[in-house]
Amino acid sequence: MLGPFQNALRPGEIAVEAVVPPAAGTASGSYLKLERRVGDFATVGVAVALETSGGKVIRAGIALTGVGGSTIGATEAAQALTGQPLTAETIEQAAELAAQAARPRTDHRGSAEYKRHMVRTFVLRLL
């Protein structure tokens, strides 16, 4: 992925396969989007996917949209959850790391500080 509405395919190339590994535990996930009106581009969007087993997170993914030049994988936030139980402490840490991963810009939809705050809030709600 190079940026919004761009990819790394060259002329004449076509993507023919996407490999998604099967869940090793119980899979769950959700997405929250802040938008000015329904159907608008996200001012802030957060997606969380988890796999849990034995009371612990065995695989996690957190992605952010609308808060950077392209989709942002909040890998440090996801890594902070992996191998841990979902507790108030681990959730708080993941939310803070996700907010730090955001690269928002101030514009007519809100300040960079507000957008970063919303990333943190959405991660807390989703987890």
Tab-separated table of C-alpha atoms in Angstrom, residues 60-109:
chain	number	residue	atom	x	y	z
A	60	ALA	CA	-4.163	-9.108	18.099
A	61	GLY	CA	-4.428	-6.504	15.390
A	62	ILE	CA	-5.285	-2.821	15.679
A	63	ALA	CA	-5.635	-0.606	12.608
A	64	LEU	CA	-6.293	3.121	12.396
A	65	THR	CA	-7.771	5.122	9.556
A	66	GLY	CA	-8.339	8.826	9.013
A	67	VAL	CA	-5.418	9.714	11.277
A	68	GLY	CA	-2.550	9.546	8.800
A	69	GLY	CA	-1.680	9.509	5.121
A	70	SER	CA	-2.754	5.875	4.858
A	71	THR	CA	-4.043	3.113	7.106
A	72	ILE	CA	-1.839	2.705	10.179
A	73	GLY	CA	-1.154	-0.633	11.812
A	74	ALA	CA	-0.803	0.043	15.549
A	75	THR	CA	1.583	-2.882	15.948
A	76	GLU	CA	3.034	-1.854	19.320
A	77	ALA	CA	-0.475	-1.584	20.737
A	78	ALA	CA	-1.360	-5.048	19.431
A	79	GLN	CA	1.896	-6.515	20.727
A	80	ALA	CA	1.165	-5.106	24.188
A	81	LEU	CA	-1.980	-7.259	24.284
A	82	THR	CA	-0.469	-10.472	22.929
A	83	GLY	CA	0.163	-13.085	25.594
A	84	GLN	CA	-1.720	-11.057	28.200
A	85	PRO	CA	-5.197	-11.279	29.710
A	86	LEU	CA	-7.530	-8.381	28.871
A	87	THR	CA	-7.350	-6.301	32.033
A	88	ALA	CA	-7.951	-2.618	32.675
A	89	GLU	CA	-4.168	-2.158	32.679
A	90	THR	CA	-3.442	-3.959	29.394
A	91	ILE	CA	-6.380	-2.244	27.687
A	92	GLU	CA	-5.207	1.182	28.892
A	93	GLN	CA	-1.678	0.500	27.674
A	94	ALA	CA	-2.901	-0.624	24.238
A	95	ALA	CA	-5.132	2.452	23.940
A	96	GLU	CA	-2.242	4.776	24.763
A	97	LEU	CA	0.117	3.041	22.318
A	98	ALA	CA	-2.502	3.200	19.558
A	99	ALA	CA	-2.972	6.935	20.171
A	100	GLN	CA	0.797	7.392	19.924
A	101	ALA	CA	0.827	5.530	16.594
A	102	ALA	CA	-1.719	7.939	15.085
A	103	ARG	CA	-0.407	10.707	12.830
A	104	PRO	CA	-3.429	13.024	12.622
A	105	ARG	CA	-3.459	16.513	11.152
A	106	THR	CA	-5.535	19.410	12.316
A	107	ASP	CA	-8.202	20.281	9.741
A	108	HIS	CA	-11.847	21.356	9.513
A	109	ARG	CA	-12.924	18.040	11.106
